[in-house]
Every structure is written in structure tokens, then in C-alpha cells.
PDB file of C-alpha atoms in Angstrom:
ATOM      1  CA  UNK A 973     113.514 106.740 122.300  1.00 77.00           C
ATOM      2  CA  UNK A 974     116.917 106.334 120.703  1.00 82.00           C
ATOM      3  CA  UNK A 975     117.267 104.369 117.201  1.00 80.00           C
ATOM      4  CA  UNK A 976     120.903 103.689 116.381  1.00 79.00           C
ATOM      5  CA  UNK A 977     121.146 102.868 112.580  1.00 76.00           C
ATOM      6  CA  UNK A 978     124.530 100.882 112.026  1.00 74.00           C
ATOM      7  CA  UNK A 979     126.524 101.598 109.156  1.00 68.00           C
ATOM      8  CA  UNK A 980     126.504  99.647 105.544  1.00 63.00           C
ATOM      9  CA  UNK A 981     128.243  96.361 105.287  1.00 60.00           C
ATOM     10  CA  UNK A 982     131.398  97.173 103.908  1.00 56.00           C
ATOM     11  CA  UNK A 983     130.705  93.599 101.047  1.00 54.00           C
ATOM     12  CA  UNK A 984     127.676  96.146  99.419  1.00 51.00           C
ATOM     13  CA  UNK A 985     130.456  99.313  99.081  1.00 51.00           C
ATOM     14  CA  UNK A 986     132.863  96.613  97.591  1.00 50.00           C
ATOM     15  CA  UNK A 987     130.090  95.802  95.435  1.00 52.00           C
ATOM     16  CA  UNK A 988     129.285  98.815  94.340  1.00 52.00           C
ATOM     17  CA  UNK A 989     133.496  99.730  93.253  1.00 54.00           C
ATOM     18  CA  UNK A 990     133.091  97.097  90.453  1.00 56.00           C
ATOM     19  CA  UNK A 991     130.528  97.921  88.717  1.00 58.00           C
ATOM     20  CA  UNK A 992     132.293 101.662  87.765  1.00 57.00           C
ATOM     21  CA  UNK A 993     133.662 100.931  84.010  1.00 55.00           C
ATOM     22  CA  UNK A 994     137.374 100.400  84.218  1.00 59.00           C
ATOM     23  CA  UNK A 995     138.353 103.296  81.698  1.00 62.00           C
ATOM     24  CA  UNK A 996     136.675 106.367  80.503  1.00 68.00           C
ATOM     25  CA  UNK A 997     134.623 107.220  77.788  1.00 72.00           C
ATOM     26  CA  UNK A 998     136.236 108.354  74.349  1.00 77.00           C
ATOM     27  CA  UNK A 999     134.174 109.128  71.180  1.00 80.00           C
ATOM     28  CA  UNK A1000     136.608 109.868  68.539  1.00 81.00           C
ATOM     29  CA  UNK A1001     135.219 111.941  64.703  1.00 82.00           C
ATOM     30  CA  UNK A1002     136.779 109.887  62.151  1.00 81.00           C
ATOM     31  CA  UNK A1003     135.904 110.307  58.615  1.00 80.00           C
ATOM     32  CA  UNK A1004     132.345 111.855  58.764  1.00 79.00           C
ATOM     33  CA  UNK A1005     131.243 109.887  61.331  1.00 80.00           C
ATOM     34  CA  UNK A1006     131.738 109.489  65.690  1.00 82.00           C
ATOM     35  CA  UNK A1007     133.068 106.302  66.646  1.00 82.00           C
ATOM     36  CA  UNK A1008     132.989 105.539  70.177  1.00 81.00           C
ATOM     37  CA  UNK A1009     136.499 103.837  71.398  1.00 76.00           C
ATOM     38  CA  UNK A1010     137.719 102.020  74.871  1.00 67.00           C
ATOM     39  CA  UNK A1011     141.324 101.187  75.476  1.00 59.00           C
ATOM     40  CA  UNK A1012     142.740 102.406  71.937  1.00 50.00           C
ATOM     41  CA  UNK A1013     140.503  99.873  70.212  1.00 50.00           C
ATOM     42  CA  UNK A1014     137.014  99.809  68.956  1.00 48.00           C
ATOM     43  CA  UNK A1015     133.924  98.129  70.553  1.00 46.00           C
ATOM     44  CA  UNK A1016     132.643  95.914  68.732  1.00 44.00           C
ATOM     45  CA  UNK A1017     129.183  97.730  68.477  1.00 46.00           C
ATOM     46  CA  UNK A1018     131.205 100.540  66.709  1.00 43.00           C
ATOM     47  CA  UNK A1019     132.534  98.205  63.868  1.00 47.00           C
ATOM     48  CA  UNK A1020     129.209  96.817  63.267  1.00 46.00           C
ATOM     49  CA  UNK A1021     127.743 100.252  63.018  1.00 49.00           C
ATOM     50  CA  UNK A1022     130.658 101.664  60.498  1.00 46.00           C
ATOM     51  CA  UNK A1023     130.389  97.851  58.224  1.00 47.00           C
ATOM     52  CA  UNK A1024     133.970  98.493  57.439  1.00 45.00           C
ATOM     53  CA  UNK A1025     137.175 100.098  59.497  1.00 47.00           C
ATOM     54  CA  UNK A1026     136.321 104.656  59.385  1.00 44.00           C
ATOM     55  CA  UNK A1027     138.747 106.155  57.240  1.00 46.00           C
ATOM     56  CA  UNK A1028     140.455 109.066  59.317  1.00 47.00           C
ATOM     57  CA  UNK A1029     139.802 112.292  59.496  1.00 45.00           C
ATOM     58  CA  UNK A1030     141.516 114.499  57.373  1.00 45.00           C
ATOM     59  CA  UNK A1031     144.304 115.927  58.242  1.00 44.00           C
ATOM     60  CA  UNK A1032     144.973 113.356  61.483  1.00 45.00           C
ATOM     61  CA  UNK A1033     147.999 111.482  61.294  1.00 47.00           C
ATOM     62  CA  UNK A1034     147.632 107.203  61.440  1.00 47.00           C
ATOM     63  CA  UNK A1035     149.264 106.133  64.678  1.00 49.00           C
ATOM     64  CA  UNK A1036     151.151 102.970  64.441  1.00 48.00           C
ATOM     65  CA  UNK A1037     153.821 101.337  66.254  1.00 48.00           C
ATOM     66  CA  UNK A1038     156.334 103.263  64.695  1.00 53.00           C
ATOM     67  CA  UNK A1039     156.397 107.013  65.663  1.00 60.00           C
ATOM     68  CA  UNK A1040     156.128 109.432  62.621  1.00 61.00           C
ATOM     69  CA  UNK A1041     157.116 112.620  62.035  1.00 69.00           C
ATOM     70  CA  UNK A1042     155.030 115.672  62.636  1.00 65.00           C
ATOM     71  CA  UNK A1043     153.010 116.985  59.465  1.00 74.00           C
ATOM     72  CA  UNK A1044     152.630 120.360  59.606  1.00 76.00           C
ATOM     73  CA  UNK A1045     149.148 121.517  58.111  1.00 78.00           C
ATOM     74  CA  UNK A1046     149.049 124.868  56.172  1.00 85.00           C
ATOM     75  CA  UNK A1047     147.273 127.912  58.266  1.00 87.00           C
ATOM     76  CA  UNK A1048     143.406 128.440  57.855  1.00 90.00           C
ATOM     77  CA  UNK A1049     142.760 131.561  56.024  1.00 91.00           C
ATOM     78  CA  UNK A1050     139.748 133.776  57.641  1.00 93.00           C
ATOM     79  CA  UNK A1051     138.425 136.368  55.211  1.00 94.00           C
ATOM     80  CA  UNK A1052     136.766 139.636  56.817  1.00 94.00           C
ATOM     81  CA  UNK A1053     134.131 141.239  55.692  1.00 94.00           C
ATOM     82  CA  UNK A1054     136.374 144.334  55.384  1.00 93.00           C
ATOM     83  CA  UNK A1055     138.624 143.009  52.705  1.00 90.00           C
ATOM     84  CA  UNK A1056     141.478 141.980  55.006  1.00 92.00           C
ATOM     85  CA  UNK A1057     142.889 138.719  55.510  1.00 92.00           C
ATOM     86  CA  UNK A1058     144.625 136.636  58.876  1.00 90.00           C
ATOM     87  CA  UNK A1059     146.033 132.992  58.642  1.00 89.00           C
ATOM     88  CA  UNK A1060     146.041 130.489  61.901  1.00 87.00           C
ATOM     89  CA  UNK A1061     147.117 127.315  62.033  1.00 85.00           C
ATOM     90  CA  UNK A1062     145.600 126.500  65.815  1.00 87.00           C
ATOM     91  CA  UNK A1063     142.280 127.464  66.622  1.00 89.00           C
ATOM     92  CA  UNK A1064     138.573 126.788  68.212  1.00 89.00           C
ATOM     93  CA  UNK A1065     135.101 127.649  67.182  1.00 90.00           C
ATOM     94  CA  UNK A1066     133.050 127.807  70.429  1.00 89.00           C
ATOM     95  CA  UNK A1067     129.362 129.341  70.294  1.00 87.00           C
ATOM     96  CA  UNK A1068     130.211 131.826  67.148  1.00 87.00           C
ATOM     97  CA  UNK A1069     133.540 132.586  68.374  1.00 90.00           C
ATOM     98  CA  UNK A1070     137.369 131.441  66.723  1.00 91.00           C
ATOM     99  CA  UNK A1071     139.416 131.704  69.701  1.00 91.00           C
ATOM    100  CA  UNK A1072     142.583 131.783  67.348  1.00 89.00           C
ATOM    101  CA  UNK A1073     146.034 131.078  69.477  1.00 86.00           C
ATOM    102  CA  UNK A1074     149.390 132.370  68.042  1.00 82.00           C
ATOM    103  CA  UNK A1075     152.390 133.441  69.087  1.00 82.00           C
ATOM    104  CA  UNK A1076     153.078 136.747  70.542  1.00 81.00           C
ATOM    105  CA  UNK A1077     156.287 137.414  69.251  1.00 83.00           C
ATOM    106  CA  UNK A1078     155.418 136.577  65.580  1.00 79.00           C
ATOM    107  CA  UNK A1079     152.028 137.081  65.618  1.00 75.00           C
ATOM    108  CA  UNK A1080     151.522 139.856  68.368  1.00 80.00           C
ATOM    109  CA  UNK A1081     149.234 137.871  70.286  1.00 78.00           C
ATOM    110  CA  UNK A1082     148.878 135.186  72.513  1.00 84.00           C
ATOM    111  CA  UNK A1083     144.840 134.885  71.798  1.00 87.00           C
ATOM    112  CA  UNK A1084     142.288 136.437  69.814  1.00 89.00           C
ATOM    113  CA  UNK A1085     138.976 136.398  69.595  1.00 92.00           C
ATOM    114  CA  UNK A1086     136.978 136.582  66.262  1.00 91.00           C
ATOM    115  CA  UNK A1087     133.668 136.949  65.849  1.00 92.00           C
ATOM    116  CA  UNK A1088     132.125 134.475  63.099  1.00 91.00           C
ATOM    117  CA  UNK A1089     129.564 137.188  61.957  1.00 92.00           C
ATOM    118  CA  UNK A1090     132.912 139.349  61.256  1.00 93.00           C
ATOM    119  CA  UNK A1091     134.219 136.766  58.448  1.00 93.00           C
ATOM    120  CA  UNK A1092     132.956 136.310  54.987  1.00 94.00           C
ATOM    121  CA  UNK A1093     132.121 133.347  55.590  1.00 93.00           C
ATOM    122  CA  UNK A1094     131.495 131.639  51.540  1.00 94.00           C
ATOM    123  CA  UNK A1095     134.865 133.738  50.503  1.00 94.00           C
ATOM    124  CA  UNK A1096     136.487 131.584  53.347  1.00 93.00           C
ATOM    125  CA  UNK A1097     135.241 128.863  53.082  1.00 93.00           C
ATOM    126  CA  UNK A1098     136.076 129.201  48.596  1.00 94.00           C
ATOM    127  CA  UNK A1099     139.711 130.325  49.559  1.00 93.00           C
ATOM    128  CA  UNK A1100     140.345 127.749  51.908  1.00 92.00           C
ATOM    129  CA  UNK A1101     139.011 125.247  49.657  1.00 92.00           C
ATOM    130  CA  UNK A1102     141.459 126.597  46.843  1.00 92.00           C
ATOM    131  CA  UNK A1103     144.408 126.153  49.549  1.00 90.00           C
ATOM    132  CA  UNK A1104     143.406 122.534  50.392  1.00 90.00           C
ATOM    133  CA  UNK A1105     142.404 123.447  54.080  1.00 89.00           C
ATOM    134  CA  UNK A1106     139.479 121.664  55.341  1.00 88.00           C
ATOM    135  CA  UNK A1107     137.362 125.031  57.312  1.00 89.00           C
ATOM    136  CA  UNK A1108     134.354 123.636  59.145  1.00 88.00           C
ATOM    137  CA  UNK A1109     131.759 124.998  61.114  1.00 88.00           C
ATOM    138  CA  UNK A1110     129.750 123.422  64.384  1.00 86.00           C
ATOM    139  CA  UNK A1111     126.773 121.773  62.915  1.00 85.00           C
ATOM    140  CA  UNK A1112     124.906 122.705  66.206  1.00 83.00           C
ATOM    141  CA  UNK A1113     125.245 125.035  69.059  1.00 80.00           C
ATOM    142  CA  UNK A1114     126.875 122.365  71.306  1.00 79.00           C
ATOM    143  CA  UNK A1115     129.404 121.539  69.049  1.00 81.00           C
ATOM    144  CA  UNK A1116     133.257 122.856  69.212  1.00 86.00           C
ATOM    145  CA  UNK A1117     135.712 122.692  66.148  1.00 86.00           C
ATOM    146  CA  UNK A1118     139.430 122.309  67.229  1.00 81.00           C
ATOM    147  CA  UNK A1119     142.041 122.724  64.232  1.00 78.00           C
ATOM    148  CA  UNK A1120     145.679 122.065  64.458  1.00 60.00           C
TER     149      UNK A1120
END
């Protein structure tokens, strides 16, 4: 006995094509709080859940129609427990690690790792706070914090 099963109608794959959203997924942190954007513009669901329009995170630079210059943000200080100090103005904090990126030639490295249990962490946060740089931590173990 031979069964020959034919094929689905091409109409259900065409079907199927549409209903795949038409952009992706962004969820933006502005302010204290994630909004969740489409297309460069808010969904409506995201409005009525902030009441009013997010204020934006600090440090971000508004984008208009205009194009504006670059604001350079002062360096992040890290304290060590040893005493000793290190700036870095681009880094990431991934699962207890700053994965702080410089420049070889000025800084002598391309990347480096720091442990978080290596920092002081309240004298960082205290002379960062003192500089006007805004040092955060993940809240949770998912998390990553970006910085330039």
C-alpha cells in the first residue's frame, strides 16, 4: 500500500507570511521606566501605561529632526578595593563583570575585564555621584548595563 500525501496549498503558506509583525520588537529604558516602541513611535498601550510622555534617560541625547552635536559624557570612575582608581567612559556590566573598552594606545588596552567584587562599590558609587556620573548596577542577574 502506497499513500501519497500532496503538498500544502500554497493560499495557507501565504496566509501564514502575514500574520509575522511587520517590524521587530524594541523596548527602550527611558526615565526609570521600559517603554516598549514600534516604528520610532510609541504604541498606544505604552502612553496609557506612562499617563504622560517618559522623560529620557539621563545622559541620552533627544533626537529630533535636526541632527545635534555629540555630548561627550565624563568617564565613570571605578574605585578598587586597593586604593587605586581607573576612569572609562564605555563600558558593560554583564553577570558581575565591567567589560570596560578603551583604547590601546592611550589606555593600553583594547578590553578589560573587572570583577565587581574587586571595586568598592559605596566609594564608587559616592565619587561618581560627586562627579555627576550616573553608575548603576543590574537590578537582576539577567540584566546588562551599557554606558557610553
Amino acid at each position: 500500500m502506497i499513500v501519497v500525501q500532496t503538498p500544502p496549498a500554497q493560499q495557507n503558506f501565504v496566509e501564514r507570511e502575514e500574520l509575522k509583525p511587520a517590524a521587530p520588537l524594541l523596548i527602550e529604558l527611558q526615565g526609570d521606566r521600559y517603554v516598549r516602541r514600534t516604528g520610532g513611535a510609541d504604541t498606544a498601550a505604552s502612553k496609557r501605561d506612562s499617563g504622560a510622555e517618559a522623560a529620557p534617560a539621563a545622559g541620552t541625547v533627544a533626537r529630533s529632526g535636526a541632527t545635534q552635536p555629540h555630548i561627550e559624557l565624563p568617564p565613570t570612575l571605578f574605585v578598587f578595593r586597593d586604593g587605586h582608581r581607573e576612569e572609562s567612559s564605555d563600558y558593560s556590566i554583564v553577570t558581575g563583570v565591567i567589560y570596560a573598552r578603551g583604547q590601546y594606545w592611550t589606555n593600553g588596552y583594547w578590553s578589560k575585564q573587572i570583577s565587581l567584587s574587586q571595586l568598592d562599590l559605596p566609594a564608587t558609587f559616592k565619587a561618581n555621584q560627586e562627579r555627576g556620573v550616573l553608575f548603576r548596577l543590574p537590578n537582576a542577574p539577567n540584566e546588562v548595563v551599557t554606558r557610553p
